Coordinates of C-alpha atoms in Angstrom, one line a residue:
Chain A
M15 CA -15.9 1.9 14.1
Q16 CA -14.6 -0.4 16.7
L17 CA -17.7 -2.6 16.3
I18 CA -17.1 -2.8 12.6
L19 CA -13.5 -3.8 13.2
E20 CA -14.6 -6.5 15.6
I21 CA -17.0 -7.9 13.2
A22 CA -14.4 -7.8 10.4
F23 CA -11.9 -9.7 12.6
T24 CA -14.6 -12.3 13.5
H25 CA -15.4 -12.8 9.8
I26 CA -11.8 -13.4 8.7
A27 CA -10.9 -15.4 11.8
G28 CA -13.9 -17.6 11.0
R29 CA -12.3 -18.5 7.7
G30 CA -8.9 -19.7 9.0
R31 CA -7.5 -21.6 6.1
Q32 CA -8.7 -19.2 3.4
T33 CA -7.5 -16.2 5.3
L34 CA -4.2 -17.9 5.8
V35 CA -3.8 -18.5 2.1
A36 CA -4.6 -14.9 1.3
V37 CA -2.3 -13.6 4.0
I38 CA 0.5 -15.9 2.8
G39 CA -0.1 -14.7 -0.7
V40 CA 0.4 -11.1 0.3
A41 CA 3.3 -12.0 2.6
V42 CA 5.1 -13.9 -0.2
G43 CA 4.6 -10.9 -2.5
V44 CA 5.8 -8.5 0.1
G45 CA 8.7 -10.7 1.2
F46 CA 10.0 -11.3 -2.3
S47 CA 9.5 -7.7 -3.3
I48 CA 11.7 -6.7 -0.3
A49 CA 14.3 -9.2 -1.1
M50 CA 14.3 -8.2 -4.8
A51 CA 14.5 -4.5 -3.9
A52 CA 17.4 -5.2 -1.5
L53 CA 19.3 -7.2 -4.1
M54 CA 18.7 -4.7 -6.9
E55 CA 19.6 -1.7 -4.8
G56 CA 22.5 -3.5 -3.2
G57 CA 23.8 -4.3 -6.7
Q58 CA 23.3 -0.7 -7.7
D59 CA 25.0 0.7 -4.6
D60 CA 27.9 -1.7 -5.1
F61 CA 28.2 -0.6 -8.7
V62 CA 27.9 3.1 -8.0
E63 CA 30.4 2.7 -5.2
Q64 CA 32.9 1.1 -7.4
L65 CA 32.3 3.8 -9.9
V66 CA 32.7 6.5 -7.3
N67 CA 35.8 4.8 -5.9
T68 CA 37.6 4.3 -9.1
M69 CA 36.9 7.6 -10.6
P70 CA 37.7 11.1 -9.4
H71 CA 34.4 12.8 -8.4
V72 CA 35.2 15.9 -10.3
E73 CA 37.7 16.2 -13.1
V74 CA 38.9 19.6 -14.0
T75 CA 40.7 19.6 -17.4
D76 CA 42.4 22.4 -19.3
E77 CA 39.7 22.3 -21.9
E78 CA 36.9 24.7 -22.2
R79 CA 33.4 23.5 -22.7
S80 CA 32.6 25.8 -25.7
A81 CA 34.4 28.3 -27.8
R82 CA 34.6 31.8 -26.4
S83 CA 32.1 34.2 -27.9
Q84 CA 33.7 36.4 -30.4
P85 CA 33.6 40.2 -30.1
A86 CA 31.9 40.5 -33.4
E87 CA 29.0 38.5 -32.1
A88 CA 28.5 40.9 -29.3
L89 CA 28.5 43.9 -31.7
F90 CA 26.3 42.6 -34.5
A91 CA 23.2 40.7 -34.0
V92 CA 23.4 39.0 -37.5
T93 CA 26.9 37.7 -37.0
E94 CA 27.2 34.0 -37.3
I95 CA 30.6 32.4 -36.9
S96 CA 30.9 28.7 -37.6
G97 CA 33.6 26.3 -37.0
L98 CA 34.8 27.8 -33.8
R99 CA 36.6 25.4 -31.5
P100 CA 37.5 25.9 -27.8
R101 CA 41.0 27.2 -27.5
E102 CA 43.7 24.7 -26.8
D103 CA 46.4 25.9 -24.7
R104 CA 49.7 24.0 -24.5
R105 CA 50.3 25.6 -21.2
G106 CA 47.6 23.5 -19.6
I107 CA 45.7 24.9 -16.7
I108 CA 47.0 28.3 -16.1
N109 CA 48.6 28.8 -12.7
P110 CA 47.7 25.4 -11.3
T111 CA 49.1 26.2 -7.9
A112 CA 46.7 29.1 -7.4
A113 CA 43.8 27.1 -8.8
L114 CA 44.6 24.3 -6.3
A115 CA 44.9 26.7 -3.5
W116 CA 41.6 28.2 -4.3
L117 CA 39.9 24.7 -4.6
E118 CA 41.4 23.6 -1.3
G119 CA 40.0 26.8 0.2
W120 CA 36.4 25.8 -0.1
I121 CA 36.0 22.2 -1.1
P122 CA 36.1 19.5 1.6
G123 CA 38.1 16.8 -0.2
R124 CA 41.4 15.8 -1.7
F125 CA 43.0 17.1 -4.9
A126 CA 45.6 15.8 -7.3
P127 CA 47.1 17.7 -10.2
S128 CA 48.4 15.6 -13.1
L129 CA 49.7 15.9 -16.6
N130 CA 48.2 13.3 -19.0
A131 CA 50.2 12.7 -22.1
Q132 CA 49.8 10.2 -24.9
G133 CA 52.7 8.0 -25.7
V134 CA 54.0 4.6 -26.3
V135 CA 55.8 2.3 -23.9
R136 CA 58.4 0.0 -25.5
F137 CA 60.2 -3.0 -24.2
S138 CA 62.3 -5.6 -26.0
G139 CA 60.9 -4.8 -29.4
R140 CA 57.3 -4.7 -28.3
E141 CA 55.3 -1.6 -27.8
V142 CA 52.0 -0.7 -26.2
G143 CA 50.2 2.6 -26.5
A144 CA 49.8 4.3 -23.1
T145 CA 48.6 7.3 -21.3
I146 CA 51.6 8.5 -19.4
I147 CA 50.3 10.2 -16.3
G148 CA 52.6 12.5 -14.4
V149 CA 51.5 12.7 -10.8
D150 CA 52.6 14.1 -7.5
P151 CA 52.8 10.9 -5.4
Q152 CA 51.8 12.7 -2.2
S153 CA 48.5 14.1 -3.4
E154 CA 47.8 11.2 -5.8
R155 CA 47.5 9.0 -2.8
G156 CA 44.2 10.7 -1.8
V157 CA 42.6 10.4 -5.2
S158 CA 43.9 7.5 -7.2
P159 CA 42.3 4.1 -7.2
I160 CA 45.5 2.4 -8.1
V161 CA 47.3 3.1 -4.9
G162 CA 45.9 0.2 -3.0
E163 CA 45.8 -2.2 -5.9
F164 CA 49.4 -3.3 -6.3
V165 CA 50.3 -6.9 -7.2
A166 CA 54.0 -6.2 -7.2
G167 CA 56.0 -3.4 -5.9
D168 CA 54.5 -0.4 -4.3
F169 CA 53.1 3.0 -5.2
A170 CA 55.4 4.5 -2.6
A171 CA 58.4 3.6 -4.7
L172 CA 57.5 6.6 -7.0
T173 CA 58.0 8.9 -4.1
A174 CA 61.7 8.1 -4.0
G175 CA 62.2 10.1 -7.1
G176 CA 64.2 9.1 -10.2
N177 CA 63.1 7.7 -13.4
N178 CA 60.6 5.3 -12.1
V179 CA 57.2 4.2 -13.4
V180 CA 54.3 2.0 -12.3
I181 CA 52.2 0.3 -14.9
G182 CA 49.3 -2.1 -15.0
D183 CA 49.9 -5.8 -14.9
T184 CA 48.3 -6.4 -18.2
M185 CA 50.5 -3.9 -19.9
A186 CA 53.5 -5.6 -18.3
E187 CA 52.3 -8.9 -19.6
R188 CA 51.9 -7.6 -23.1
L189 CA 55.3 -6.0 -23.0
G190 CA 56.8 -9.1 -21.5
A191 CA 58.3 -6.8 -18.8
E192 CA 58.6 -7.5 -15.1
L193 CA 59.2 -5.6 -12.0
G194 CA 62.6 -4.0 -12.1
D195 CA 62.9 -4.0 -15.9
T196 CA 63.6 -0.8 -17.7
V197 CA 61.1 0.3 -20.3
T198 CA 61.3 3.1 -22.8
A199 CA 58.5 5.7 -23.0
V200 CA 58.1 7.7 -26.2
S201 CA 55.9 10.7 -26.2
S202 CA 53.9 12.1 -29.1
Q203 CA 56.5 14.9 -29.2
G204 CA 59.0 12.3 -30.1
L205 CA 61.0 12.5 -26.9
T206 CA 62.3 9.3 -25.4
R207 CA 63.0 8.4 -21.8
N208 CA 63.8 5.3 -19.9
F209 CA 61.9 4.3 -16.8
R210 CA 62.4 1.5 -14.4
I211 CA 59.2 -0.4 -13.4
V212 CA 58.8 -0.2 -9.7
G213 CA 55.3 -1.4 -9.4
L214 CA 52.5 -3.3 -11.1
F215 CA 48.9 -2.6 -10.3
H216 CA 45.7 -4.5 -11.0
T217 CA 42.5 -2.5 -10.8
G218 CA 40.3 -4.9 -12.7
T219 CA 39.5 -2.2 -15.2
T220 CA 41.2 -3.4 -18.4
A221 CA 41.6 0.0 -20.0
R222 CA 43.5 1.1 -16.9
D223 CA 45.6 -2.0 -16.4
E224 CA 46.5 -2.1 -20.0
G225 CA 46.9 1.6 -20.9
E226 CA 48.1 3.6 -17.9
A227 CA 51.6 4.4 -16.8
Y228 CA 52.2 6.6 -13.8
A229 CA 55.4 8.6 -13.4
L230 CA 56.5 11.6 -11.5
L231 CA 54.9 14.8 -12.7
K232 CA 58.3 16.3 -13.5
N233 CA 59.2 13.4 -15.7
A234 CA 56.0 13.5 -17.6
Q235 CA 56.4 17.2 -18.2
I236 CA 59.8 16.7 -19.6
L237 CA 58.6 13.8 -21.8
A238 CA 55.7 15.9 -23.1
E239 CA 57.8 19.0 -23.5
R240 CA 55.4 20.9 -21.4
P241 CA 57.4 22.3 -18.5
N242 CA 55.4 23.1 -15.4
A243 CA 52.2 22.2 -17.2
V244 CA 49.3 20.5 -15.5
N245 CA 46.3 19.6 -17.6
K246 CA 44.1 17.8 -15.1
I247 CA 43.0 18.3 -11.6
R248 CA 41.2 15.4 -10.0
I249 CA 39.1 15.9 -7.0
K250 CA 37.8 13.4 -4.5
L251 CA 35.0 14.9 -2.4
D252 CA 34.2 13.9 1.1
D253 CA 30.6 13.7 -0.1
P254 CA 30.4 12.3 -3.7
N255 CA 26.8 13.5 -4.1
K256 CA 27.9 17.1 -4.0
A257 CA 30.0 16.6 -7.2
P258 CA 27.6 18.3 -9.7
M259 CA 27.4 21.3 -7.5
V260 CA 31.2 21.5 -7.0
A261 CA 31.7 21.0 -10.8
R262 CA 29.3 23.8 -11.7
R263 CA 31.0 26.3 -9.4
V264 CA 34.5 25.3 -10.5
E265 CA 33.5 25.7 -14.1
A266 CA 32.0 29.0 -13.4
E267 CA 34.9 30.4 -11.5
L268 CA 37.9 28.8 -13.2
G269 CA 36.5 28.7 -16.7
Y270 CA 37.8 25.2 -17.3
K271 CA 35.6 22.2 -18.0
A272 CA 34.8 20.4 -14.8
V273 CA 33.0 17.1 -15.1
A274 CA 31.3 15.5 -12.2
W275 CA 31.2 11.7 -12.0
Q276 CA 27.5 11.7 -12.5
E277 CA 27.9 13.5 -15.8
A278 CA 30.7 11.3 -16.9
N279 CA 28.5 8.2 -16.3
E280 CA 25.1 9.6 -17.2
S281 CA 24.2 6.7 -19.4
I282 CA 25.0 4.2 -16.7
L283 CA 23.0 6.1 -14.1
E284 CA 20.1 6.3 -16.6
A285 CA 20.3 2.5 -17.1
L286 CA 20.0 2.2 -13.3
V287 CA 16.8 4.3 -13.3
V288 CA 15.4 2.1 -16.0
R289 CA 16.3 -0.9 -13.9
N290 CA 14.4 0.6 -10.9
V291 CA 11.4 1.2 -13.0
I292 CA 11.4 -2.4 -14.1
M293 CA 11.8 -3.6 -10.5
Y294 CA 8.9 -1.6 -9.2
T295 CA 6.7 -2.7 -12.2
V296 CA 7.5 -6.3 -11.2
V297 CA 6.7 -5.5 -7.5
A298 CA 3.3 -4.0 -8.6
A299 CA 2.6 -7.1 -10.7
I300 CA 3.3 -9.4 -7.7
M301 CA 1.0 -7.3 -5.6
L302 CA -1.7 -7.4 -8.2
V303 CA -1.6 -11.2 -8.0
A304 CA -1.7 -11.0 -4.3
G305 CA -4.6 -8.6 -4.7
F306 CA -6.6 -11.2 -6.6
G307 CA -6.2 -13.5 -3.6
I308 CA -7.7 -10.9 -1.4
F309 CA -10.5 -10.1 -3.8
N310 CA -11.3 -13.8 -3.9
I311 CA -11.6 -14.2 -0.1
I312 CA -13.6 -11.0 0.4
S313 CA -15.9 -12.0 -2.4
T314 CA -16.4 -15.3 -0.8
I315 CA -17.1 -13.8 2.5
T316 CA -19.6 -11.3 1.1
H317 CA -21.4 -14.1 -0.6
E318 CA -21.5 -16.3 2.5
K319 CA -22.4 -13.4 4.6
A320 CA -25.2 -12.1 2.4
R321 CA -27.7 -13.0 5.1
D322 CA -25.7 -11.3 7.8
I323 CA -25.4 -8.2 5.6
A324 CA -29.1 -8.1 5.2
I325 CA -29.8 -8.6 8.9
M326 CA -27.3 -5.9 9.9
K327 CA -28.8 -3.5 7.5
S328 CA -32.3 -4.3 8.9
L329 CA -30.9 -3.6 12.4
G330 CA -29.9 -0.2 11.3
F331 CA -26.4 -0.4 9.8
A332 CA -26.0 1.8 6.8
E333 CA -24.6 0.9 3.4
S334 CA -21.4 2.8 4.3
D335 CA -21.0 0.6 7.4
M336 CA -21.2 -2.5 5.3
R337 CA -18.7 -1.1 2.8
H338 CA -16.3 -0.2 5.6
L339 CA -16.7 -3.7 7.0
F340 CA -15.5 -5.5 4.0
L341 CA -13.0 -2.9 3.0
L342 CA -11.6 -3.3 6.4
E343 CA -11.4 -7.1 6.0
G344 CA -9.3 -6.6 2.9
V345 CA -7.1 -4.1 4.6
V346 CA -6.7 -6.4 7.7
I347 CA -5.5 -9.2 5.4
G348 CA -3.2 -6.7 3.7
F349 CA -1.8 -5.7 7.0
G350 CA -1.4 -9.2 8.2
G351 CA 0.3 -10.1 4.9
S352 CA 2.5 -7.1 5.1
A353 CA 3.6 -7.8 8.6
L354 CA 4.4 -11.4 7.8
G355 CA 6.0 -10.3 4.5
W356 CA 8.3 -8.0 6.5
V357 CA 9.5 -10.9 8.5
L358 CA 9.9 -13.1 5.4
G359 CA 11.6 -10.3 3.5
F360 CA 14.0 -9.6 6.4
G361 CA 14.8 -13.3 6.6
L362 CA 15.3 -13.6 2.8
V363 CA 17.6 -10.6 2.7
Y364 CA 19.5 -11.8 5.7
A365 CA 19.9 -15.3 4.0
L366 CA 21.0 -13.6 0.8
S367 CA 23.6 -11.5 2.6
L368 CA 25.2 -14.7 3.9
V369 CA 25.6 -16.3 0.5
R370 CA 29.3 -16.2 -0.5
F371 CA 30.8 -17.5 -3.7
E372 CA 34.1 -17.4 -5.6
L373 CA 34.4 -15.5 -8.8
A374 CA 35.4 -18.1 -11.3
A375 CA 37.4 -15.5 -13.4
T376 CA 40.2 -14.9 -10.9
G377 CA 39.6 -17.7 -8.5
Q378 CA 40.9 -15.7 -5.6
E379 CA 38.2 -13.1 -5.0
M380 CA 35.5 -14.1 -2.6
T381 CA 32.4 -12.2 -3.3
Q382 CA 29.1 -11.9 -1.4
L383 CA 25.8 -10.8 -2.8
P384 CA 25.5 -7.1 -2.3
V385 CA 22.3 -6.4 -0.4
A386 CA 21.0 -3.0 0.7
W387 CA 19.1 -2.5 3.9
S388 CA 16.5 0.2 3.6
I389 CA 13.2 0.8 5.5
W390 CA 11.9 2.2 2.2
H391 CA 11.9 -1.3 0.6
Y392 CA 9.6 -2.4 3.4
L393 CA 7.4 0.6 3.3
I394 CA 7.0 0.6 -0.5
A395 CA 6.3 -3.1 -0.6
S396 CA 3.7 -2.9 2.1
G397 CA 2.3 0.3 0.5
F398 CA 1.7 -1.6 -2.7
A399 CA 0.2 -4.5 -0.7
L400 CA -2.2 -2.3 1.3
A401 CA -3.2 -0.4 -1.8
S402 CA -4.0 -3.6 -3.7
A403 CA -5.7 -5.0 -0.6
A404 CA -7.9 -1.9 -0.3
V405 CA -8.9 -2.1 -4.0
A406 CA -9.5 -5.9 -3.7
G407 CA -11.6 -5.4 -0.6
Y408 CA -13.5 -2.4 -1.9
L409 CA -14.9 -3.9 -5.0
P410 CA -16.8 -6.8 -3.4
A411 CA -17.5 -4.5 -0.4
R412 CA -19.3 -2.0 -2.6
R413 CA -21.4 -4.8 -4.2
A414 CA -22.2 -6.3 -0.9
A415 CA -23.3 -2.9 0.6
R416 CA -25.7 -2.3 -2.3
Q417 CA -27.6 -5.6 -1.8
N418 CA -31.2 -5.1 -1.0
P419 CA -31.8 -6.7 2.4
V420 CA -35.4 -7.6 1.3
D421 CA -34.2 -9.7 -1.5
I422 CA -32.1 -11.8 0.8
I423 CA -34.6 -12.0 3.7
R424 CA -37.2 -13.1 1.2
G425 CA -34.8 -15.6 -0.3
A426 CA -34.0 -17.1 3.1
T427 CA -37.7 -17.6 4.0
Chain B
M17 CA -51.6 9.6 21.3
S18 CA -49.3 10.2 18.3
A19 CA -49.2 7.8 15.4
L20 CA -46.0 5.8 15.0
I21 CA -46.8 5.0 11.4
E22 CA -49.1 6.8 9.0
A23 CA -49.3 5.2 5.6
E24 CA -51.4 6.5 2.8
N25 CA -52.0 4.6 -0.5
L26 CA -48.8 2.6 -0.3
T27 CA -48.1 0.8 -3.5
R28 CA -45.2 -1.4 -4.3
I29 CA -44.7 -2.7 -7.7
L30 CA -41.8 -5.0 -8.5
H31 CA -40.5 -4.3 -12.0
E32 CA -39.5 -7.7 -13.2
T33 CA -40.0 -8.9 -16.8
V34 CA -43.7 -8.7 -15.8
P35 CA -44.5 -6.1 -13.3
V36 CA -45.8 -7.6 -10.1
T37 CA -47.9 -5.6 -7.7
L38 CA -46.9 -6.6 -4.2
V39 CA -48.8 -4.0 -2.2
K40 CA -51.6 -1.9 -3.5
D41 CA -53.2 1.3 -2.1
V42 CA -52.7 0.3 1.5
S43 CA -53.5 3.1 4.0
L44 CA -53.2 2.5 7.7
T45 CA -52.3 4.2 10.9
V46 CA -50.4 2.5 13.7
G47 CA -50.5 4.1 17.2
E48 CA -48.6 3.4 20.4
S49 CA -49.1 0.3 22.4
E50 CA -51.0 -1.6 19.6
F51 CA -50.9 -5.3 19.0
I52 CA -51.6 -5.8 15.3
A53 CA -51.8 -8.9 13.2
V54 CA -51.2 -8.8 9.5
T55 CA -52.9 -11.8 8.0
G56 CA -53.7 -13.1 4.6
P57 CA -52.9 -16.0 2.2
S58 CA -49.4 -16.7 0.9
G59 CA -48.4 -14.1 -1.6
S60 CA -50.9 -11.6 -0.4
G61 CA -48.1 -9.0 0.3
K62 CA -48.0 -9.3 4.1
S63 CA -44.2 -9.4 4.3
S64 CA -43.8 -6.8 1.6
L65 CA -46.0 -4.4 3.5
L66 CA -44.0 -5.0 6.7
Y67 CA -40.7 -4.3 4.8
L68 CA -42.2 -1.1 3.5
L69 CA -43.3 0.0 7.0
G70 CA -39.9 -1.0 8.3
L71 CA -38.1 1.2 5.8
L72 CA -36.3 -1.8 4.3
D73 CA -38.0 -1.2 1.0
R74 CA -39.3 1.9 -0.7
P75 CA -42.8 2.2 -2.0
T76 CA -43.4 2.8 -5.6
S77 CA -46.0 5.4 -4.7
G78 CA -47.9 6.6 -1.6
T79 CA -46.6 8.4 1.4
L80 CA -45.3 6.9 4.6
K81 CA -44.5 8.7 7.9
V82 CA -42.6 7.0 10.6
G83 CA -42.6 8.6 14.0
G84 CA -44.2 11.7 12.4
R85 CA -41.4 12.1 9.9
D86 CA -41.9 11.7 6.1
A87 CA -39.9 8.7 5.0
E88 CA -39.8 9.7 1.3
P89 CA -37.0 12.2 1.4
M90 CA -34.9 10.2 3.8
G91 CA -31.5 9.1 2.5
E92 CA -30.2 5.6 2.9
G93 CA -28.2 6.6 6.0
E94 CA -31.1 8.3 7.6
R95 CA -33.4 5.4 7.0
A96 CA -30.8 3.2 8.6
R97 CA -30.6 5.5 11.7
T98 CA -34.4 5.4 11.9
R99 CA -34.4 1.6 11.8
L100 CA -31.7 1.6 14.5
S101 CA -33.5 3.7 17.0
M102 CA -37.2 3.4 16.2
L103 CA -37.7 -0.1 14.9
G104 CA -37.0 -3.6 15.9
F105 CA -37.3 -6.5 13.5
V106 CA -38.0 -10.2 14.2
F107 CA -38.0 -12.5 11.3
Q108 CA -39.3 -16.0 10.7
F109 CA -35.7 -17.2 11.1
H110 CA -33.7 -15.9 13.9
F111 CA -31.0 -14.4 11.7
L112 CA -28.5 -14.1 14.5
L113 CA -24.9 -13.5 13.6
P114 CA -23.5 -17.0 14.0
E115 CA -20.0 -16.0 15.3
F116 CA -21.3 -14.0 18.2
S117 CA -22.8 -15.0 21.5
A118 CA -26.4 -14.2 22.5
R119 CA -25.3 -11.2 24.5
E120 CA -23.1 -9.9 21.7
N121 CA -25.9 -10.3 19.2
V122 CA -28.1 -8.1 21.5
E123 CA -25.2 -5.7 22.0
I124 CA -24.5 -5.1 18.4
P125 CA -27.5 -2.7 17.7
M126 CA -26.7 -0.9 20.9
R127 CA -23.1 -0.4 20.0
K128 CA -24.1 0.9 16.6
L129 CA -26.4 3.4 18.3
G130 CA -23.8 4.3 20.9
R131 CA -26.2 5.7 23.5
W132 CA -24.9 3.6 26.4
S133 CA -21.5 2.9 27.8
R134 CA -19.9 -0.5 27.4
S135 CA -20.8 -1.7 30.9
E136 CA -24.3 -0.4 30.5
M137 CA -24.7 -2.2 27.3
R138 CA -23.5 -5.4 28.9
A139 CA -25.9 -5.1 31.8
R140 CA -28.8 -4.1 29.5
A141 CA -28.2 -7.0 27.1
A142 CA -28.2 -9.4 30.1
E143 CA -31.2 -7.8 31.5
I144 CA -33.2 -8.1 28.3
L145 CA -32.2 -11.7 27.7
E146 CA -33.0 -12.6 31.3
S147 CA -36.4 -11.0 31.0
L148 CA -37.1 -13.3 28.1
G149 CA -36.2 -16.3 30.1
L150 CA -32.7 -16.8 28.7
E151 CA -30.7 -16.7 31.9
G152 CA -27.9 -19.2 31.7
H153 CA -27.7 -19.0 27.9
I154 CA -26.4 -15.5 27.7
D155 CA -22.9 -16.4 26.6
K156 CA -23.9 -19.2 24.3
R157 CA -23.5 -18.9 20.5
P158 CA -26.6 -19.4 18.3
D159 CA -25.7 -22.9 17.3
Q160 CA -25.7 -23.9 21.0
L161 CA -29.3 -22.8 21.4
S162 CA -32.6 -24.4 20.6
G163 CA -34.9 -22.9 17.9
G164 CA -37.2 -21.2 20.5
Q165 CA -34.3 -19.8 22.4
R166 CA -32.7 -18.4 19.3
Q167 CA -36.0 -16.7 18.4
R168 CA -36.2 -15.2 21.8
V169 CA -32.6 -13.9 21.4
A170 CA -33.8 -12.3 18.1
V171 CA -36.6 -10.7 20.0
A172 CA -34.1 -9.5 22.6
R173 CA -32.0 -8.0 19.8
A174 CA -35.1 -6.2 18.4
L175 CA -35.6 -4.7 21.8
A176 CA -32.0 -3.7 22.3
N177 CA -32.4 0.0 21.6
D178 CA -35.8 0.2 23.2
P179 CA -37.7 1.0 20.0
P180 CA -41.3 1.9 20.3
L181 CA -42.2 -0.4 17.3
I182 CA -41.5 -4.1 16.8
L183 CA -42.1 -5.5 13.3
A184 CA -42.3 -9.3 13.3
D185 CA -42.5 -11.3 10.1
E186 CA -43.9 -14.8 11.0
P187 CA -42.1 -14.7 14.3
T188 CA -43.4 -18.1 15.2
G189 CA -43.4 -19.6 11.7
S190 CA -40.5 -21.9 12.3
L191 CA -41.2 -22.9 15.9
D192 CA -43.0 -25.8 17.5
T193 CA -46.3 -25.1 19.4
K194 CA -44.7 -24.7 22.8
S195 CA -42.0 -22.3 21.6
S196 CA -44.6 -20.5 19.5
E197 CA -46.7 -19.9 22.5
Q198 CA -43.7 -18.7 24.5
V199 CA -42.7 -16.2 21.9
F200 CA -46.3 -15.0 21.4
K201 CA -46.6 -14.4 25.2
I202 CA -43.4 -12.4 25.1
L203 CA -44.7 -10.2 22.2
E204 CA -48.0 -9.8 24.0
A205 CA -46.2 -8.8 27.2
L206 CA -44.2 -6.2 25.3
V207 CA -47.5 -4.5 24.3
R208 CA -49.3 -5.0 27.6
E209 CA -46.5 -4.3 30.1
R210 CA -44.0 -2.2 28.3
G211 CA -46.3 -0.2 26.0
K212 CA -44.6 -1.2 22.8
T213 CA -46.4 -1.6 19.5
V214 CA -46.1 -4.9 17.8
V215 CA -47.0 -5.5 14.2
A216 CA -46.8 -9.2 13.4
V217 CA -47.3 -10.9 10.1
T218 CA -48.8 -14.3 10.7
H219 CA -50.9 -16.9 9.0
D220 CA -51.8 -18.5 12.2
L221 CA -55.4 -17.3 12.5
G222 CA -55.7 -18.5 16.1
M223 CA -52.8 -16.3 17.1
A224 CA -54.2 -13.4 15.1
A225 CA -57.5 -13.7 16.9
R226 CA -55.8 -13.1 20.2
M227 CA -54.3 -9.8 19.0
D228 CA -56.0 -6.5 19.3
R229 CA -56.3 -5.6 15.7
R230 CA -56.2 -7.5 12.4
I231 CA -55.3 -6.3 9.0
H232 CA -56.2 -8.8 6.4
L233 CA -54.5 -8.6 3.0
V234 CA -55.7 -10.2 -0.2
D235 CA -53.7 -9.6 -3.4
G236 CA -51.8 -6.7 -1.8
M237 CA -55.0 -4.9 -0.7
V238 CA -56.5 -4.5 2.7
E239 CA -59.8 -6.4 2.8
A240 CA -62.5 -4.2 4.1
G241 CA -64.2 -5.0 7.4
E242 CA -61.3 -7.0 8.8
D243 CA -59.4 -4.0 10.0
V244 CA -60.8 -2.9 13.3
A245 CA -58.2 -0.2 13.4
G246 CA -60.5 2.8 13.5
A247 CA -62.3 1.7 16.6
Q248 CA -59.1 0.7 18.4
A249 CA -57.2 3.9 17.4
Q250 CA -60.0 6.1 18.5
K251 CA -60.6 4.2 21.7
T252 CA -57.0 4.8 22.8

């Protein structure tokens, strides 16, 4: 085998320029595949991270997923009851303190109870529909994405107590209100209450900046006429990937609907899978092209070396030896290309990670290309490259091995 | 003395658009330490017969035994192994691998066989090359050697695995008189001094006359009377 390898190396080394072109072909394919994979996955990670950061990982609401089964259904097989709806309970999550205590007992993470109520915020004759979210400022800190996103005022101002509210900057703009102004909140129950704006946040998510107003839980409960009620518990996990598991268990034990972030964003995650499929299709296509380059050079070598093949066979080399020889030559080119491609890919990814640009929309946010570093990109790209190199080498190798030495020796004399 | 080659009614027909009979009903026995010339006009099937005997080609019909073993049921790999250990080929052109030095060319069949260690192979290759008068040219590549030198390297390569049988197809066909004589002497010495059997295709009748036994082919058939095989074989 070492002998075959040596002959293979001699053959490809003897064809310097051609070999170089084939190796570069593979290298460029591998390099660009790696860079593309890094960008795609970087973008994906960035996206998912934003998703994970801005959303609670598990959201427990006071709803139930499906209507309770009716006693009649249990008794009679033919019973069919239609139009059943899950029960709505004005009381919200029953005994939220106990529920929270239970959650804290086994889930590593942070929890925040809240009461979400629909209402309208009014200011100087203008009004904007809003979700008024009553929160406990202490626990909200660990869960909410708005805490660190203030453009004016501070989330901490809520803690002070009193009739204070923080709203999104877009909502403030639409109301014409500023920090320190007093706005009127009207709940769907018709109750009215005045709040002073103590903070403006900007998360970048329009729906949030335009439609959310955070107040103390107590105030929201009064406004919604639901004393002591909590209708949502948001959970941030230490490990976001455990969300579905946590959600399942919570739902099973508490009976309330618990939605993991993966479930809430299923369509987005599906789209990411499709994106990955597209990416690897493109990678495969690039490698196919590189494979043609290898096929070309191995074909040429087998043609040029027809005489050597014949003579080696006459010396006592078997067909399988010849097949191995040329297959090996393809694989050696594949290996060389892969190695060079790794360097190229690494360089490209590094260069891309240095690119910085300003987002035109806001003018102030400097952004850099999100790139992901993963050994898998390298392994997958070179896996594709080696596979195509093996196929590209095998086809001419098989043909070469089958040649009848007599035909060639005769032809040469 | 056992026969290296026993051929009976060997026939090789090439199935082209019109079937061409290359070799027809050739029966012959080759023993040890024989020096045999295969002669005949162009196209008489000399080379074809040699390729059949050398397991490079398969006969259309007839039986062939090499080293006492029937060649018919041998698979491709087994035929290759037999060529490797039992047979050495010398062609009209040297057919050396151009990228490798003389020594490496001689080492290649040895390395394929794997009977000797690396250092033994090196020593052996040098020894064979030197015995053929190539000292000083051992590490040269084929394109740095003259025609006669290359052909001697080819002979050295045929001898690499110490096979009992050397098959030569016009071994001096592309050489000048002086080199021809040199190569012929080497082949002769192989028979006389080392007990090898050499079967050489040649159309040089002068050369054939100096060999022990002549097989004359016409139109793929052995011409009667020319083969003095019987006498020779029985004598030895």
